[in-house]
CSV table of C-alpha atoms in Angstrom, one decimal:
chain,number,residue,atom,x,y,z
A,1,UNK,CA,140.4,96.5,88.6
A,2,UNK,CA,136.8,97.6,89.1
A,3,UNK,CA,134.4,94.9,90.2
A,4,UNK,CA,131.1,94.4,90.7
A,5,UNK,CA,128.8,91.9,92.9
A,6,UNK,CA,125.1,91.7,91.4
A,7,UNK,CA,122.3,89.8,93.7
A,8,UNK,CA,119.2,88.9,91.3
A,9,UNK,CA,121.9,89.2,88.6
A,10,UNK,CA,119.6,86.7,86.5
A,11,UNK,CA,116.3,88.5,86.9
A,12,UNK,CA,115.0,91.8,84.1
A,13,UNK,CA,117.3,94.5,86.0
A,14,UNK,CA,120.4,92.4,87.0
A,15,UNK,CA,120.7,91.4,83.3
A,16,UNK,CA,120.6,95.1,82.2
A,17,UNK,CA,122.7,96.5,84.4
A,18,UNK,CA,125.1,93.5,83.6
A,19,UNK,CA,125.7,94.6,80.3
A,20,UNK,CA,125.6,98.8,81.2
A,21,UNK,CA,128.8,97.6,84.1
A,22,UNK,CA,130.8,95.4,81.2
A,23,UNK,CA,129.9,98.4,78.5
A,24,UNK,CA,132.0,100.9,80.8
A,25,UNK,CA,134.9,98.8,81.3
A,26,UNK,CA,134.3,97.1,84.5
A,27,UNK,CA,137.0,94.3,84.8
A,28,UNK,CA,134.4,91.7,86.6
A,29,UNK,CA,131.1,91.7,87.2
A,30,UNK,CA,130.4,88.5,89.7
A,31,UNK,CA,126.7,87.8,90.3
A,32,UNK,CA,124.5,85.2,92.5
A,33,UNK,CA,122.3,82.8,91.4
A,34,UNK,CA,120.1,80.6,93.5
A,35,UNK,CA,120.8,77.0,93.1
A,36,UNK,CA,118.3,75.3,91.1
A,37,UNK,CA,117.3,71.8,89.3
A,38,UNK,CA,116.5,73.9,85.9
A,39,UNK,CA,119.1,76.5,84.0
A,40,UNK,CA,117.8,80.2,84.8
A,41,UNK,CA,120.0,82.5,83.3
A,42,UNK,CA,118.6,82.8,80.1
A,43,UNK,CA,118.6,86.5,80.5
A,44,UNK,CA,122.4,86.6,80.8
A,45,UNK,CA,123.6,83.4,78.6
A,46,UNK,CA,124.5,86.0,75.9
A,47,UNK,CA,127.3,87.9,78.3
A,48,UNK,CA,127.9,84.6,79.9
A,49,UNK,CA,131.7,83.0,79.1
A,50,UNK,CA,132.4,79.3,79.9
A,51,UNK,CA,134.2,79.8,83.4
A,52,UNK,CA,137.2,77.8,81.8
A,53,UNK,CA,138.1,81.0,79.7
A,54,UNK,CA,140.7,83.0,80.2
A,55,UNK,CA,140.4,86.7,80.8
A,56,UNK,CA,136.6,86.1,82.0
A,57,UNK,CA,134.3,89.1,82.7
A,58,UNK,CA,130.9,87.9,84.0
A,59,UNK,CA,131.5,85.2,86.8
A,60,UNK,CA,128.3,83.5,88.7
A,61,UNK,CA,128.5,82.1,92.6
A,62,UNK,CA,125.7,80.3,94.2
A,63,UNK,CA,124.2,81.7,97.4
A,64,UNK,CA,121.3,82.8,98.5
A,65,UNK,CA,119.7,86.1,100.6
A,66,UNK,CA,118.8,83.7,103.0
A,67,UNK,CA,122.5,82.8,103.6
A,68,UNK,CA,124.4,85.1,105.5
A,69,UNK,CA,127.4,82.8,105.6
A,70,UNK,CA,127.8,82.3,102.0
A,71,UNK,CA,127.1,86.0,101.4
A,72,UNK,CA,129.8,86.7,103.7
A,73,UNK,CA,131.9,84.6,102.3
A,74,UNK,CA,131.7,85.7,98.8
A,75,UNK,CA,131.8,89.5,99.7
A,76,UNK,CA,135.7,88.4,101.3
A,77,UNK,CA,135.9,86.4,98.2
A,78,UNK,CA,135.1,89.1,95.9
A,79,UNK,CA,136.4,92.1,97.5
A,80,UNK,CA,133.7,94.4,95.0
A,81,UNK,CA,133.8,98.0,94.7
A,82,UNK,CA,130.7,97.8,94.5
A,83,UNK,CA,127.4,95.9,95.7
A,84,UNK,CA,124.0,96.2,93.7
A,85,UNK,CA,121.5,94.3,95.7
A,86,UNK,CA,118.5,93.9,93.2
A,87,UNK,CA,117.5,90.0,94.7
A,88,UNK,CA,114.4,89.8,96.3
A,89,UNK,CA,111.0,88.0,96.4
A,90,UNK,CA,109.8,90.8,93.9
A,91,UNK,CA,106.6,89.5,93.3
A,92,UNK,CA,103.7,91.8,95.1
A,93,UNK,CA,100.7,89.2,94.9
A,94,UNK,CA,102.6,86.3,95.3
A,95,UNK,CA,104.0,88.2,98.9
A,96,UNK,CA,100.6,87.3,100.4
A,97,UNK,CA,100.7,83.5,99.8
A,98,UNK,CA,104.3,83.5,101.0
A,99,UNK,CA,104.8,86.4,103.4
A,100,UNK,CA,107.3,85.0,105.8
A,101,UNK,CA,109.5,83.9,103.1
A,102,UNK,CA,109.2,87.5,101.7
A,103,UNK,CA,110.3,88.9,104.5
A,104,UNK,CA,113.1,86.7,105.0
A,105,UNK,CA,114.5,87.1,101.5
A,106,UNK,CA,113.5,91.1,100.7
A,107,UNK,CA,113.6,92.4,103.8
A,108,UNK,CA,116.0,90.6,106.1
A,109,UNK,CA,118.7,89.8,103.1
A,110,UNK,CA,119.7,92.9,103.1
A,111,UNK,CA,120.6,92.9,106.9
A,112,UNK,CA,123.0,89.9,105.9
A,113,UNK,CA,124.4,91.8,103.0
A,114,UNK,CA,125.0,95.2,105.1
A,115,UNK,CA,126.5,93.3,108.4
A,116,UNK,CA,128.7,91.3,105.9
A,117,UNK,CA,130.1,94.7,104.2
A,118,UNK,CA,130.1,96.4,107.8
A,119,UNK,CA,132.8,93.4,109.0
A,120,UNK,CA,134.6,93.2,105.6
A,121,UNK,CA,134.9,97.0,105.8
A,122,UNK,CA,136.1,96.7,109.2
A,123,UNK,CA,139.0,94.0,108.7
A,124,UNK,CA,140.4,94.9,105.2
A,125,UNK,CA,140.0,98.6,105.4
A,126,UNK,CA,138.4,98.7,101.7
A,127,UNK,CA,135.1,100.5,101.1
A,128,UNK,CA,132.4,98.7,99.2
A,129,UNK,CA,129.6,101.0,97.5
A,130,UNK,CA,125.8,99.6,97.9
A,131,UNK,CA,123.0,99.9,96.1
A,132,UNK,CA,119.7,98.5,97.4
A,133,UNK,CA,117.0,98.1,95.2
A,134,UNK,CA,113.8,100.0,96.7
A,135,UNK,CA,110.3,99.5,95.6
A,136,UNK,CA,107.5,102.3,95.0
A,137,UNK,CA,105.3,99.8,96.7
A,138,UNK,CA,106.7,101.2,100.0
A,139,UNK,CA,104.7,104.1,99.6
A,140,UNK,CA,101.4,102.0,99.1
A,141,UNK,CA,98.4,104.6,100.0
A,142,UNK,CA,100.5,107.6,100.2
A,143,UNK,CA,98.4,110.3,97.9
A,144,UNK,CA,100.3,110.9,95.0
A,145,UNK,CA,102.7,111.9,93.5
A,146,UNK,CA,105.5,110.4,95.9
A,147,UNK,CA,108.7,111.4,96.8
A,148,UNK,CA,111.8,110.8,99.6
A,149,UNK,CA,110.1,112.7,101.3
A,150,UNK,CA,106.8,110.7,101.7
A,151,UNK,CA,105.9,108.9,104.2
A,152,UNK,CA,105.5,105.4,103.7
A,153,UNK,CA,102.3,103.4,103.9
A,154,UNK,CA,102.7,99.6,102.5
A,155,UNK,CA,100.0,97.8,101.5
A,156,UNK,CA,101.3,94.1,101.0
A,157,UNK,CA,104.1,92.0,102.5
A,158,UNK,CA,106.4,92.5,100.0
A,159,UNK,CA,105.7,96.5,100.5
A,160,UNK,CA,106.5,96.0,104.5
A,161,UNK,CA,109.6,93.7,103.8
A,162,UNK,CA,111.0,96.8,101.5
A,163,UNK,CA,110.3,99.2,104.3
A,164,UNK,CA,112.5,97.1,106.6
A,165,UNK,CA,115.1,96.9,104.2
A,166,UNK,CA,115.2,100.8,103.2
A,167,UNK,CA,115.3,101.7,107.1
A,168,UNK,CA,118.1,99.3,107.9
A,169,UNK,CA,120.2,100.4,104.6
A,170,UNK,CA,119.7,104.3,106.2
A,171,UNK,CA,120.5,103.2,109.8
A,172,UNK,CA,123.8,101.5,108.7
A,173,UNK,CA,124.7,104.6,106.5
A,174,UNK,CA,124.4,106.6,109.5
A,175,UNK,CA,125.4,103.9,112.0
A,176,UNK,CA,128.7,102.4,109.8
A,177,UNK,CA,129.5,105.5,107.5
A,178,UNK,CA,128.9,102.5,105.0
A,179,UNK,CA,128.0,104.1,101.6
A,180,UNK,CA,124.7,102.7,100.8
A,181,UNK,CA,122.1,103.9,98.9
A,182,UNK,CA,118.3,103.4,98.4
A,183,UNK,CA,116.8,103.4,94.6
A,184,UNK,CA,112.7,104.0,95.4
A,185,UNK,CA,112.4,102.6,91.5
A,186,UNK,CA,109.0,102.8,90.3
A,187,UNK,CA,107.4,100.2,88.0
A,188,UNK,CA,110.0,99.5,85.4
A,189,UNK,CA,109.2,96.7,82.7
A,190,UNK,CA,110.6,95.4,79.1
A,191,UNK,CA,111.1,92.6,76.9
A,192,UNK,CA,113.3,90.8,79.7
A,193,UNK,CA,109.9,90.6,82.3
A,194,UNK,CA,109.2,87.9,83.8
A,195,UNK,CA,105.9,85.9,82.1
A,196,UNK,CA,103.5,86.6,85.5
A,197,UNK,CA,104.1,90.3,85.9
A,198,UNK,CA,100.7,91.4,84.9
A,199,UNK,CA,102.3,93.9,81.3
A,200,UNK,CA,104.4,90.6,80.1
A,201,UNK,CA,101.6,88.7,80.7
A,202,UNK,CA,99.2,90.9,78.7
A,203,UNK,CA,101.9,91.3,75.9
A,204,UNK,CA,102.5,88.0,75.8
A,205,UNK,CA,98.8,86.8,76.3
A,206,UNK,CA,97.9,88.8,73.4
A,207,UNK,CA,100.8,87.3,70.8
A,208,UNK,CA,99.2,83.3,71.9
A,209,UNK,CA,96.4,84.5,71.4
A,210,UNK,CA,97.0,85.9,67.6
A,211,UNK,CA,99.4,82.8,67.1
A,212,UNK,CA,96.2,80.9,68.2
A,213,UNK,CA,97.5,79.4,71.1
A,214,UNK,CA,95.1,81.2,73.8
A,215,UNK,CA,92.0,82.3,73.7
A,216,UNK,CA,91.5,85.1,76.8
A,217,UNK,CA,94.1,86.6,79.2
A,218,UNK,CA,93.1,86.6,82.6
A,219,UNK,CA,93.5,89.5,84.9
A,220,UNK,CA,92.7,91.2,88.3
A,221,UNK,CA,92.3,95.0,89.1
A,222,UNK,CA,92.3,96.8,85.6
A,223,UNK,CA,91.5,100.2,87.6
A,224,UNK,CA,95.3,100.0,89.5
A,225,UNK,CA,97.5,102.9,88.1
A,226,UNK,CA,101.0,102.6,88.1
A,227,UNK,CA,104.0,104.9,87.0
A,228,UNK,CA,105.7,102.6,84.2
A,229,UNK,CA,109.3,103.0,82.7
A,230,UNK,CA,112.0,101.2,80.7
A,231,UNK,CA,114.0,99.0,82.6
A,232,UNK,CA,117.1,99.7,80.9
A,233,UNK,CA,116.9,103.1,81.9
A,234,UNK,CA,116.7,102.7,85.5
A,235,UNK,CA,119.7,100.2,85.6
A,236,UNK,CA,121.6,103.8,84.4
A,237,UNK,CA,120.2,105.7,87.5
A,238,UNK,CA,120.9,102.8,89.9
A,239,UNK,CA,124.8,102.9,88.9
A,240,UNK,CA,124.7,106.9,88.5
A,241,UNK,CA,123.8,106.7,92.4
A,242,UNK,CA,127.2,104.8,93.3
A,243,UNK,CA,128.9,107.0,91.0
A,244,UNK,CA,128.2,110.2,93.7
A,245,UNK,CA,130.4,111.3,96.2
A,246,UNK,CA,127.9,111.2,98.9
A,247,UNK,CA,124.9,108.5,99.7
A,248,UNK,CA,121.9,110.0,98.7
A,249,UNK,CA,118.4,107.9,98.4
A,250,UNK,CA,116.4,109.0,95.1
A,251,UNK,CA,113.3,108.7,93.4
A,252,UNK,CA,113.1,107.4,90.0
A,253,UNK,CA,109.9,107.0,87.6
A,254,UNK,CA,108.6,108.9,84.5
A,255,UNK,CA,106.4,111.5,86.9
A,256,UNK,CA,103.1,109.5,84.3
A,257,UNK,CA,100.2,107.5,86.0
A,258,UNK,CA,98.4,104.9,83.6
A,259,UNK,CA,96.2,102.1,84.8
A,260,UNK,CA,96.6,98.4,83.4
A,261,UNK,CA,93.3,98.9,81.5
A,262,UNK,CA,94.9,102.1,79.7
A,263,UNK,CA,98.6,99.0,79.1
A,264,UNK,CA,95.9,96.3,78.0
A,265,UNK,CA,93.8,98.9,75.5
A,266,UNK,CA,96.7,100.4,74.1
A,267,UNK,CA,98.6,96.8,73.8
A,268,UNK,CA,95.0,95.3,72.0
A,269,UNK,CA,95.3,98.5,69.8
A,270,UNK,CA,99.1,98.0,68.2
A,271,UNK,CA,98.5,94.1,67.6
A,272,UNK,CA,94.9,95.5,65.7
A,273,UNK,CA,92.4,94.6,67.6
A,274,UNK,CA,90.0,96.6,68.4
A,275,UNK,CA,87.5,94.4,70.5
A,276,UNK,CA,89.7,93.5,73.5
A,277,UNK,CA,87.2,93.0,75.8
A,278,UNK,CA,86.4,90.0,74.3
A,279,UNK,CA,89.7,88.9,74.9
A,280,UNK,CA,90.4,89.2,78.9
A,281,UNK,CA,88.6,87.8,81.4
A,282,UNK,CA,88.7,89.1,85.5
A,283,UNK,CA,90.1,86.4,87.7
A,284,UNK,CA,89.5,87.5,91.3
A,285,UNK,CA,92.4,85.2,92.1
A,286,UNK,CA,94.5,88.2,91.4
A,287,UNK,CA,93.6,90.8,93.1
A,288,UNK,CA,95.3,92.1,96.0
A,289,UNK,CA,93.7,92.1,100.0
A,290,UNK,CA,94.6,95.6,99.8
A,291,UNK,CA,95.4,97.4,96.7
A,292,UNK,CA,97.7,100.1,95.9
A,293,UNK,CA,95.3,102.5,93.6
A,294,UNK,CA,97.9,105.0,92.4
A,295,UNK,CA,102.1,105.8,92.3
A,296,UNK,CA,103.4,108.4,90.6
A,297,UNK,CA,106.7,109.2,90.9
A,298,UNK,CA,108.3,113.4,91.8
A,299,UNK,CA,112.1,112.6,89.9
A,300,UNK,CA,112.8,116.6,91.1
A,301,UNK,CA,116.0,115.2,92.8
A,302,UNK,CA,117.3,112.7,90.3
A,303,UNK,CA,116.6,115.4,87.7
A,304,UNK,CA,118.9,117.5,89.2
A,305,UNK,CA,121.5,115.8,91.4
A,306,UNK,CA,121.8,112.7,89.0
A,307,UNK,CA,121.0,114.6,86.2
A,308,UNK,CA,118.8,111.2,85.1
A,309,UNK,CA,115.5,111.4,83.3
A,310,UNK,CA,113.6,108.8,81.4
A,311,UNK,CA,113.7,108.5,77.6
A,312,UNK,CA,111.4,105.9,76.4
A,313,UNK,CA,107.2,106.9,76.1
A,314,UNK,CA,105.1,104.5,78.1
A,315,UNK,CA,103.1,103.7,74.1
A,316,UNK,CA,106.8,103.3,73.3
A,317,UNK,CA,106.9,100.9,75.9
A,318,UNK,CA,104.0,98.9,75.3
A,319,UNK,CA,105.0,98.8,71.4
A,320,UNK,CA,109.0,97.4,72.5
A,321,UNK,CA,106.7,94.5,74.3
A,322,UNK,CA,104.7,93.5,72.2
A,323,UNK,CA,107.0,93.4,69.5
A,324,UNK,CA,108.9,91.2,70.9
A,325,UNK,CA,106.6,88.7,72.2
A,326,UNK,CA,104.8,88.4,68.7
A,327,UNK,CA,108.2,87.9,67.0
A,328,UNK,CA,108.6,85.4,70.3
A,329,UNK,CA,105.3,83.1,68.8
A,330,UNK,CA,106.5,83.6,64.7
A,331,UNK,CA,104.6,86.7,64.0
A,332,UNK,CA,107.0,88.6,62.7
A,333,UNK,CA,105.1,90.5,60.5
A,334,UNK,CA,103.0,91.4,62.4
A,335,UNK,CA,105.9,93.1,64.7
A,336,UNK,CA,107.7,94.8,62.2
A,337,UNK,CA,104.2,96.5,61.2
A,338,UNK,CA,104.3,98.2,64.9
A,339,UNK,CA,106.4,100.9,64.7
A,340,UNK,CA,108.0,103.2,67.8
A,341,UNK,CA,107.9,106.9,68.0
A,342,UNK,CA,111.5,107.6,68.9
């Protein structure tokens, strides 16, 4: 039996790569959700099986990254092959209000997570393969385009946290002989993003406000560039990297800049209108302290060692959005109209 233990299973990637595990035949993929008063897994309900069934695939534990006991515990429990750590405090702005928490949950989680697979490895004897989902928000100021090579320069908690975490998963690599990999993942979004990630909020902003629900979306920096890719298609590089004999850490993005104005313009454009300044509104509420102007990603290693290279168009992007969220508020008309490239 192959098995897989997923932190952040519920969030955009850990839904993906969810269905990518189960689509290559692993026996059980076990995730961890965060106890809460409301139902959040409405990103996996469609791979979820009542836990009553026999011959179950997907199976859900509560814990938390804040919870080394319980992380420990399930990692004995589980006994994975393999360990994708993709739960975090991912949200950049948000870092700021709540910076101790971030670094609790993003940076220091992982420390739990490693030390637990350090002593399982050490008293059973069985290897576990991890995966540790790094952020292109490490490289902050660093002049573009970034690679592993550059040299970090964070600009935001949540930037700092995934610093901490990247170092400690290459000191226990080193330390342990644990196999444990970084994934420097550059911006990835789709239909799964969460609602106040600034492209689902402008996709989404833009169908209420055709459905006549909203009248403005309301934004921060329009000037930031970002390096923006499918998410889909990086869950497929962060489970190529556990497939390698060795732990390597590797860059993935599209090697493309484009700034939110270009996302917002584009996104205006395909739902036909033409005027979208009329339409957004600056909030200074969302800008950063200290902004991160420009990531673009150098993929030379993933290109060749992974053999991984992005397939969907950033317009292609935008288009797959929007589409959705329209057919989301009852346009569907108006969705079908848009039409993709590839």
């Amino acid at each position: 039996m192959k098995k897989a233990l997923i932190s952040g299973i519920t969030g955009q990637d850990g839904s993906y790569l969810t269905e990518l595990l189960l689509s290559k035949g692993y026996d059980e993929v076990h995730g961890i959700i965060r106890r809460a008063s409301t139902f959040n897994t409405g990103r996996i309900d469609h791979i979820y099986q009542d836990p009553h069934e026999i011959g179950k695939r997907l199976i859900l534990h509560y814990g938390d990254l804040s919870d080394a006991s319980t992380l420990r515990k399930l990692i004995y429990k589980v006994q994975p092959d393999e360990f994708y750590n993709l739960g975090a405090q991912s949200h950049v702005r948000v870092s700021f209000d709540i910076p101790e928490y971030t670094a609790n949950v993003t940076g220091v989680g992982v420390l739990r997570v490693l030390e637990a697979i350090k002593d399982f490895e050490e008293h059973s004897g069985k290897k576990i393969k991890f995966y540790q989902a790094s952020s292109s928000e490490m490289f902050g100021a660093a002049l573009p385009p970034q690679n592993e090579d550059t040299k970090f320069y964070p600009r935001s908690p949540y930037g700092v946290a995934k610093v901490f975490a990247f170092d400690t998963v290459r000191n226990y690599r080193e330390a342990y002989g644990i196999f444990a990999v970084n994934g420097i993942l550059f911006n990835h979004e789709s239909e799964r993003r969460g609602e106040t990630f600034v492209t689902r909020k402008i996709t989404r902003g833009i169908a209420r406000i055709l459905a006549g629900l909203d009248k403005k979306i309301y934004l921060g920096n329009l000037e930031a560039k970002r390096d923006w890719g499918y998410a889909p298609e990086y869950c497929e590089a962060m489970w190529m990297m556990l497939q390698q004999t060795d732990p390597e850490d590797y860059v993935i993005g599209t090697g493309e800049s484009h700034s939110v104005g270009e996302f917002v313009e584009l996104a205006f454009k395909y739902a036909g209108i033409s005027n979208w300044k009329d339409y957004v509104g600056i909030d200074p509420r969302y800008y950063r302290p200290t902004e991160v102007e420009n990531l673009i990603a150098d993929t030379k290693k993933a290109k060749e060692k992974l053999g991984w290279q992005p397939r969907t168009k950033f317009e292609d992007l935008v288009k797959i959005m929007l589409k959705h969220d329209l057919k989301n508020n009852g346009l569907h008309e108006k969705a079908e109209s848009i039409k993709l490239s590839s």
